[in-house]
Short mmCIF file of C-alpha atoms in Angstrom, two decimals:
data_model
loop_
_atom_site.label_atom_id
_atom_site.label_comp_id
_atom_site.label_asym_id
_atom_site.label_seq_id
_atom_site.Cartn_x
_atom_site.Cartn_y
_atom_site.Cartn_z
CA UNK C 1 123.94 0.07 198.61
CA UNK C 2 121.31 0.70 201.87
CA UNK C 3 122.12 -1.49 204.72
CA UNK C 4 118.32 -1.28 205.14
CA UNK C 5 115.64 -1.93 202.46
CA UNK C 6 111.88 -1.36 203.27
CA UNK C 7 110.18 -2.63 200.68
CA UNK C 8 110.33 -6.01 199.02
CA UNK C 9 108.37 -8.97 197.94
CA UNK C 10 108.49 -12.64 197.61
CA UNK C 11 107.04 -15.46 195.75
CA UNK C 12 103.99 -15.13 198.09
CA UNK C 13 102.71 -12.44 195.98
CA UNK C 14 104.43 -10.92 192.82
CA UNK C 15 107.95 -11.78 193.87
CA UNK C 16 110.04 -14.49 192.31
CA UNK C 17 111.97 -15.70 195.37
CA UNK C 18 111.03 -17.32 198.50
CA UNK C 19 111.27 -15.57 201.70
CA UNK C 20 114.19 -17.77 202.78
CA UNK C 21 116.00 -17.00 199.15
CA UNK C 22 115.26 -12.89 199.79
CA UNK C 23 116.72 -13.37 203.44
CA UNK C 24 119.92 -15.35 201.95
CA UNK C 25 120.25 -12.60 199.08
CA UNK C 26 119.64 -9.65 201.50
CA UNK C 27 122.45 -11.59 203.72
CA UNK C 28 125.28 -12.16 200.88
CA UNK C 29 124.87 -8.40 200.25
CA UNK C 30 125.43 -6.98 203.39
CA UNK C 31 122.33 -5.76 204.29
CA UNK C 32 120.99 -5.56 208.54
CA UNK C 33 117.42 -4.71 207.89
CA UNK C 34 114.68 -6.04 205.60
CA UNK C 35 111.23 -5.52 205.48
CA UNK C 36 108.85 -8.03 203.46
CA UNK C 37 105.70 -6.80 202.91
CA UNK C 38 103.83 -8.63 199.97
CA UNK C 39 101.16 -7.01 198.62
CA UNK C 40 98.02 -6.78 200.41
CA UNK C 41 99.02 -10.25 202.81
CA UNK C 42 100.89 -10.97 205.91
CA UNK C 43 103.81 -13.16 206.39
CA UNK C 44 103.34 -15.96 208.58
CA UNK C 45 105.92 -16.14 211.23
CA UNK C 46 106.34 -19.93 210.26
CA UNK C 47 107.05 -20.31 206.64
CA UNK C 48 107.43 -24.18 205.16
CA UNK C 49 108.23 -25.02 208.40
CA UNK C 50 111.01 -22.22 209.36
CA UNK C 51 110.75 -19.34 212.00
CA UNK C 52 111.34 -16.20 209.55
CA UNK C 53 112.51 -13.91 212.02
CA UNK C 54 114.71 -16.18 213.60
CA UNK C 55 116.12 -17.65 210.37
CA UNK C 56 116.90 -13.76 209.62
CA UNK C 57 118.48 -13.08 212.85
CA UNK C 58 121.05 -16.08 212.00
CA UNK C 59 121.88 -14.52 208.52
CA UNK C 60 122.72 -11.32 210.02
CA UNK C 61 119.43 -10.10 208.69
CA UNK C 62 116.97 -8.11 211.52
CA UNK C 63 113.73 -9.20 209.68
CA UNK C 64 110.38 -6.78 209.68
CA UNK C 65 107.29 -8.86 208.84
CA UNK C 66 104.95 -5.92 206.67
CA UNK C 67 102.34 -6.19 204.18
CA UNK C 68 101.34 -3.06 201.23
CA UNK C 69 97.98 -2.19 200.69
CA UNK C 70 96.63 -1.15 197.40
CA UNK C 71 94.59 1.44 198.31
CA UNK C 72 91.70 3.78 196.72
CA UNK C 73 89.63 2.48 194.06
CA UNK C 74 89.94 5.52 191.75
CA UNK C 75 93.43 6.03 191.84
CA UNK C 76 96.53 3.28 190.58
CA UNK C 77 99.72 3.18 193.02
CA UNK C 78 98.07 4.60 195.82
CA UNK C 79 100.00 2.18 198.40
CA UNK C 80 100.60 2.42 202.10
CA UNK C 81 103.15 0.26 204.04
CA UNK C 82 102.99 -1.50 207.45
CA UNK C 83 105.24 -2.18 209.79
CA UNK C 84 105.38 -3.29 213.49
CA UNK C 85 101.80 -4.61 213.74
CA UNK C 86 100.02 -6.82 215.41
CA UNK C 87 99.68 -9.03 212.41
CA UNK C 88 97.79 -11.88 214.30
CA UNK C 89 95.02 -9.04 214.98
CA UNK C 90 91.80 -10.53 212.82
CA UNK C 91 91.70 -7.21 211.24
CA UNK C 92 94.39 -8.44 208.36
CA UNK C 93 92.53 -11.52 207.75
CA UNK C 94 89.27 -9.93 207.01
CA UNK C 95 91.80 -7.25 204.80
CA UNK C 96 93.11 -10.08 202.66
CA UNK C 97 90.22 -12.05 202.03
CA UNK C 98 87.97 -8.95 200.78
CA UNK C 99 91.28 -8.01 198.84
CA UNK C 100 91.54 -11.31 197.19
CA UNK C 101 88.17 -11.33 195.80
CA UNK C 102 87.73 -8.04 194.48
CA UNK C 103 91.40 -8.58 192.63
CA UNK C 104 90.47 -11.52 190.98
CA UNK C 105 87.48 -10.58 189.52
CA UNK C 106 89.13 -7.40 188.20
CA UNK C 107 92.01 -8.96 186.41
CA UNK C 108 89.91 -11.62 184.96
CA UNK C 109 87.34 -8.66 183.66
CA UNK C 110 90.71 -6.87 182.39
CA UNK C 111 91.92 -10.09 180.69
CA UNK C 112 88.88 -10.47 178.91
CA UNK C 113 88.97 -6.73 177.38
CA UNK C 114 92.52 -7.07 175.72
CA UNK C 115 91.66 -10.50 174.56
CA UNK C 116 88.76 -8.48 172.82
CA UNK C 117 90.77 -6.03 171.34
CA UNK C 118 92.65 -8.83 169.74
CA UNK C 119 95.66 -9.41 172.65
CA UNK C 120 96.45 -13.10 172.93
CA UNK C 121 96.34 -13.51 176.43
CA UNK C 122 93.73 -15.69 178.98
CA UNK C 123 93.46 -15.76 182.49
CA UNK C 124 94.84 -19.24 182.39
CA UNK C 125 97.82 -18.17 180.14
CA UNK C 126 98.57 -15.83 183.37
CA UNK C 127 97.71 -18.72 185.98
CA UNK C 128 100.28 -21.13 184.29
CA UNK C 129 103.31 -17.82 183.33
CA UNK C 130 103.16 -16.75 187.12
CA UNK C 131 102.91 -20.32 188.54
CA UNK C 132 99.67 -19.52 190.85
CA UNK C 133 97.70 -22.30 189.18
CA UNK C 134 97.58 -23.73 192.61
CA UNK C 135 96.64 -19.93 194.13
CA UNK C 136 94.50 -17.58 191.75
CA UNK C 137 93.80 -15.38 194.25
CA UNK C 138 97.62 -13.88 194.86
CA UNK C 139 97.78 -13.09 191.23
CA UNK C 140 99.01 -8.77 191.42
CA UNK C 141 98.65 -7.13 187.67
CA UNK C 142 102.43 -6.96 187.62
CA UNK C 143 102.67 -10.54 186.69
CA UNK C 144 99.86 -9.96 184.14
CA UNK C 145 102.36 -7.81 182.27
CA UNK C 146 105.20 -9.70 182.69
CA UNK C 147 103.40 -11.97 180.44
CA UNK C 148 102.29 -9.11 178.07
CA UNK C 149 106.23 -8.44 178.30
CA UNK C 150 106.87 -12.06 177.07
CA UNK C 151 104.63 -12.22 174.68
CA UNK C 152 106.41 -9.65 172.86
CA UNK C 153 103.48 -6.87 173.60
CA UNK C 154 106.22 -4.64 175.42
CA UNK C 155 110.19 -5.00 176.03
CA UNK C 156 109.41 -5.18 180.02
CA UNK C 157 106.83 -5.17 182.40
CA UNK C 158 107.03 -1.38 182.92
CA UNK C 159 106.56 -1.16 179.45
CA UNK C 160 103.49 -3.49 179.68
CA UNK C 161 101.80 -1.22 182.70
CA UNK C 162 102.33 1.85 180.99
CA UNK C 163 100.68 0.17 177.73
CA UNK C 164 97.64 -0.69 179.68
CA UNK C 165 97.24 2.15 181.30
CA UNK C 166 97.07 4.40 178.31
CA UNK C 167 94.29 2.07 177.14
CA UNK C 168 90.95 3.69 178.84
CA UNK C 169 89.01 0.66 177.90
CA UNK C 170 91.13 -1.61 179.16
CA UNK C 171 90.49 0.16 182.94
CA UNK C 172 88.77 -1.74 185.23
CA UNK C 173 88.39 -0.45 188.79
CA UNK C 174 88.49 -2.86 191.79
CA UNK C 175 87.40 -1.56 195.14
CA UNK C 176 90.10 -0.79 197.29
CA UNK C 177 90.03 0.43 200.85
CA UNK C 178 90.38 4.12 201.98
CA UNK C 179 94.22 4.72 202.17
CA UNK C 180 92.96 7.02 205.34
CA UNK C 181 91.14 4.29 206.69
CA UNK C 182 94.50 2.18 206.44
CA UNK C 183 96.22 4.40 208.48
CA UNK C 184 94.13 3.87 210.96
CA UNK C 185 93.77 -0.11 210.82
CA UNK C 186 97.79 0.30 210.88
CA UNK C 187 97.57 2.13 214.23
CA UNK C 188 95.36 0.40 215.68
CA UNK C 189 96.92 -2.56 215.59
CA UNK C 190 100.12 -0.92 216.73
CA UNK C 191 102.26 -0.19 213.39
CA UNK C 192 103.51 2.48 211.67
CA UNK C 193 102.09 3.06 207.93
CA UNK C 194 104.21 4.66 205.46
CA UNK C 195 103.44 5.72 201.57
CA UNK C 196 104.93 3.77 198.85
CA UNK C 197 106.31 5.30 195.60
CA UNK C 198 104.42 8.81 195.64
CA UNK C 199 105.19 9.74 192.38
CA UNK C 200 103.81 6.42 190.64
CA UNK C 201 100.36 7.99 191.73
CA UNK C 202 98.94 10.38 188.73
CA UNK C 203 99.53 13.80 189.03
CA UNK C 204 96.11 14.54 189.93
CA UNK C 205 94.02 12.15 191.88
CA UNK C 206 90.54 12.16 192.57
CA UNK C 207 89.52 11.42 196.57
CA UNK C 208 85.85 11.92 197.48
CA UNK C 209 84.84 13.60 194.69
CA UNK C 210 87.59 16.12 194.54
CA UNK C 211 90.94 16.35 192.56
CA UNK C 212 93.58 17.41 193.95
CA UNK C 213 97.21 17.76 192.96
CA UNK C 214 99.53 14.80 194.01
CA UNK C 215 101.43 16.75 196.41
CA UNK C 216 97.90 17.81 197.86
CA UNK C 217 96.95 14.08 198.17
CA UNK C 218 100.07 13.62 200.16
CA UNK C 219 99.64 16.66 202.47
CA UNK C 220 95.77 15.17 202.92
CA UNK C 221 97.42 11.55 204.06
CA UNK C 222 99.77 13.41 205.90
CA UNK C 223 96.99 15.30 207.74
CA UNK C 224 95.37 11.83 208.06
CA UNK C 225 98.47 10.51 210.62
CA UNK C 226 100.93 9.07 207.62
CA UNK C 227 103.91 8.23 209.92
CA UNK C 228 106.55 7.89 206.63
CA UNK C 229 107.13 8.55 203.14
CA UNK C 230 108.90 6.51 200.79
CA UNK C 231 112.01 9.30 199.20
CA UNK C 232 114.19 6.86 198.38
CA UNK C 233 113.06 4.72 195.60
CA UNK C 234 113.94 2.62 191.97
CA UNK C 235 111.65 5.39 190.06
CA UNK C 236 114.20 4.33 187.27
CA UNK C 237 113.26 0.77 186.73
CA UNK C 238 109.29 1.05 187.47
CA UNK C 239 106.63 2.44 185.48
CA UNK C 240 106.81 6.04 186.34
CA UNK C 241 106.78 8.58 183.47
CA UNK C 242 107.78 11.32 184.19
CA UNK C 243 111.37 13.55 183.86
CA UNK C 244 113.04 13.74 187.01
CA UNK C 245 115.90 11.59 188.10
CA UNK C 246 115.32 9.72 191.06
CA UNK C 247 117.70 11.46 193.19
CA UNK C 248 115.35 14.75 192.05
CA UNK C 249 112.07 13.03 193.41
CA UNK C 250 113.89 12.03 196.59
CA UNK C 251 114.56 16.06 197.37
CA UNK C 252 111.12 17.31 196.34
CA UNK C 253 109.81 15.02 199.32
CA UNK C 254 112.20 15.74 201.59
CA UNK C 255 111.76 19.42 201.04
CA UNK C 256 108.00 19.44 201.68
CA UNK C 257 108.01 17.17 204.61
CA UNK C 258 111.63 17.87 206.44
CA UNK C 259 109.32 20.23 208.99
CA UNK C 260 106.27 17.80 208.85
CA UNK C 261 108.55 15.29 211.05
CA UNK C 262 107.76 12.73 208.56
CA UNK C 263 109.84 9.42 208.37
CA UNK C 264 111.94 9.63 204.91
CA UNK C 265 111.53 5.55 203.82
CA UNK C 266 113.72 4.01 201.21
CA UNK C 267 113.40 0.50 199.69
CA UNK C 268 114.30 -1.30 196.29
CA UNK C 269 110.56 -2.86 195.38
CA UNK C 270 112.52 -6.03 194.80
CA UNK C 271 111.05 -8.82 193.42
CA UNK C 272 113.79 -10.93 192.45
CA UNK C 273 113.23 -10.66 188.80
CA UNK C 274 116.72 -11.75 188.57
CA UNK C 275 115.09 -15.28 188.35
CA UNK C 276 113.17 -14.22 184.88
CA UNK C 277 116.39 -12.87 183.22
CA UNK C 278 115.44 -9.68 183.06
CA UNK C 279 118.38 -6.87 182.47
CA UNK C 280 118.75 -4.49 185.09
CA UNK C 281 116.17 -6.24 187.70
CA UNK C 282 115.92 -4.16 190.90
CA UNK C 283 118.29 -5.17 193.87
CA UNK C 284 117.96 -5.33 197.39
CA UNK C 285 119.27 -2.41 199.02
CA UNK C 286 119.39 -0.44 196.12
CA UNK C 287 117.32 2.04 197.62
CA UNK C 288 116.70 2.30 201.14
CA UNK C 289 118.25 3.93 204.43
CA UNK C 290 120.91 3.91 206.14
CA UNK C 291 121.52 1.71 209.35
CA UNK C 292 122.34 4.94 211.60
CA UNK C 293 119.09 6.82 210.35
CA UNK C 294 116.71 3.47 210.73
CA UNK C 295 117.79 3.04 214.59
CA UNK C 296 117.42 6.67 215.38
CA UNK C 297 113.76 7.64 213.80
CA UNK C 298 111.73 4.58 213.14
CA UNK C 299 112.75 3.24 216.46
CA UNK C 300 110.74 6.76 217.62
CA UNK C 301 107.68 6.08 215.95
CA UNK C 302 107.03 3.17 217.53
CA UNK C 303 106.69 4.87 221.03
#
């Protein structure tokens, strides 16, 4: 258990608890620092009528307001984190909108290719299973194949993603921002932007009409001002593929970049699948940092 967990989500995009339920379950567990950061939206600081932050701070629970951006168009998993911005900056607005269409559209044009190749599944179906028939435009893919999952197409949702994804006709690509671009926006608006689940990214990515290896595409958003890296992550309970333990991805990052005086980030990806009965659902705080290393470096890279 990591008294501080960087990366979660809520009902507000692919999660399946509220804000306030995340804050309650990050507070029976012991945890002092959580960061929320939904995919490609801000939280407001006023959510059904209750201050976030300061409902946090009465829990026990210091509270970081963050957001993840899918990023590149040509490349799956590519995902940078912010924290500490100025989230009222118009900037994030104009981010989520443009986001929100471009999604949509891509989803729906996926939908319609596995219904083709004779998968029983509508855009509506998905609407209704994730409850967004009220918000279409929050839909993420992972609650597409949670109802692949459900349907009895795959045993879980990792299951489902790595079904789709060996599919080549089933690819649709959505235009994304520049991830380097993102690191910018992050600045500018005064945060810190760190890189989600590295190894979920294929081993070699394309960017700007080169490939590259994946450790290459780091060193190039590294180059690019990347404050952090997420080491510490559930690699067991996503999608990834590949052979190494978790604890054996964690070193290979913090081998390359212990000199780079890059930020080593940790967080669970929760999502509160505990709600859909899942076995094994990711936890809060099972991957993180520890309190003592969160006050002494990211409190740095905010000066």
């Amino acid at each position: 258990m990591f008294a501080c967990d960087l990366h979660t989500h809520t009902i507000r995009s692919d999660g399946h608890m509220t804000p306030i339920e995340s804050i309650d379950r990050a507070a029976s567990l012991g945890l002092k620092v959580m960061a929320i950061t939904d995919h490609d939206m801000t939280l407001p600081a006023i959510w059904k009528g209750i201050d976030l932050v300061s409902y946090g701070a009465e829990k026990g629970i210091r509270l970081l307001p963050g957001i993840e951006v899918s990023c590149d168009t040509w490349n799956d998993d590519v995902h940078i984190i912010g924290l500490y911005c100025n989230w009222d900056d118009p900037a994030f607005a104009d981010l989520e909108h443009g986001v929100q269409t471009s999604r949509m559209e891509s989803y729906q044009e996926m939908i319609r290719k596995m219904a083709k190749a004779g998968y029983q599944v509508s855009w509506q179906e998905v609407l209704e299973h994730a409850g967004k028939t009220d918000c279409p435009e929050t839909v993420q893919k992972k609650l597409v194949y949670e109802l692949l999952a459900a349907k009895g197409y795959a045993v879980d949702w990792a299951k489902a993603k790595r079904l789709v994804q060996s599919v080549p006709e089933f690819q649709t690509n959505r235009e994304k921002p520049d991830p380097v671009k993102i690191i910018q926006l992050l600045h500018k608006t005064g945060g810190i932007a760190i890189m989600a689940h590295p190894f979920l990214v294929k081993e070699h990515p394309p960017y700007q009409g080169k490939t590259m290896t994946r450790f290459q595409y780091m060193d190039m958003l590294v180059d690019a001002g990347l404050d952090g890296i997420e080491a510490s992550y559930t690699y067991d309970k996503s999608s990834y593929a590949g052979r190494d333990s978790k604890a054996e991805l964690e070193q290979q990052i913090r081998s390359r970049y212990q000199s780079k005086g890059i930020f080593f980030s940790g967080g669970s990806d929760f999502h509160g699948d505990q709600k859909t009965g899942i076995p094994n659902p990711r936890e809060l705080g099972e991957c993180g940092v520890t309190y003592q290393y969160y006050t002494q470096h990211i409190e740095k890279l905010r000066k």
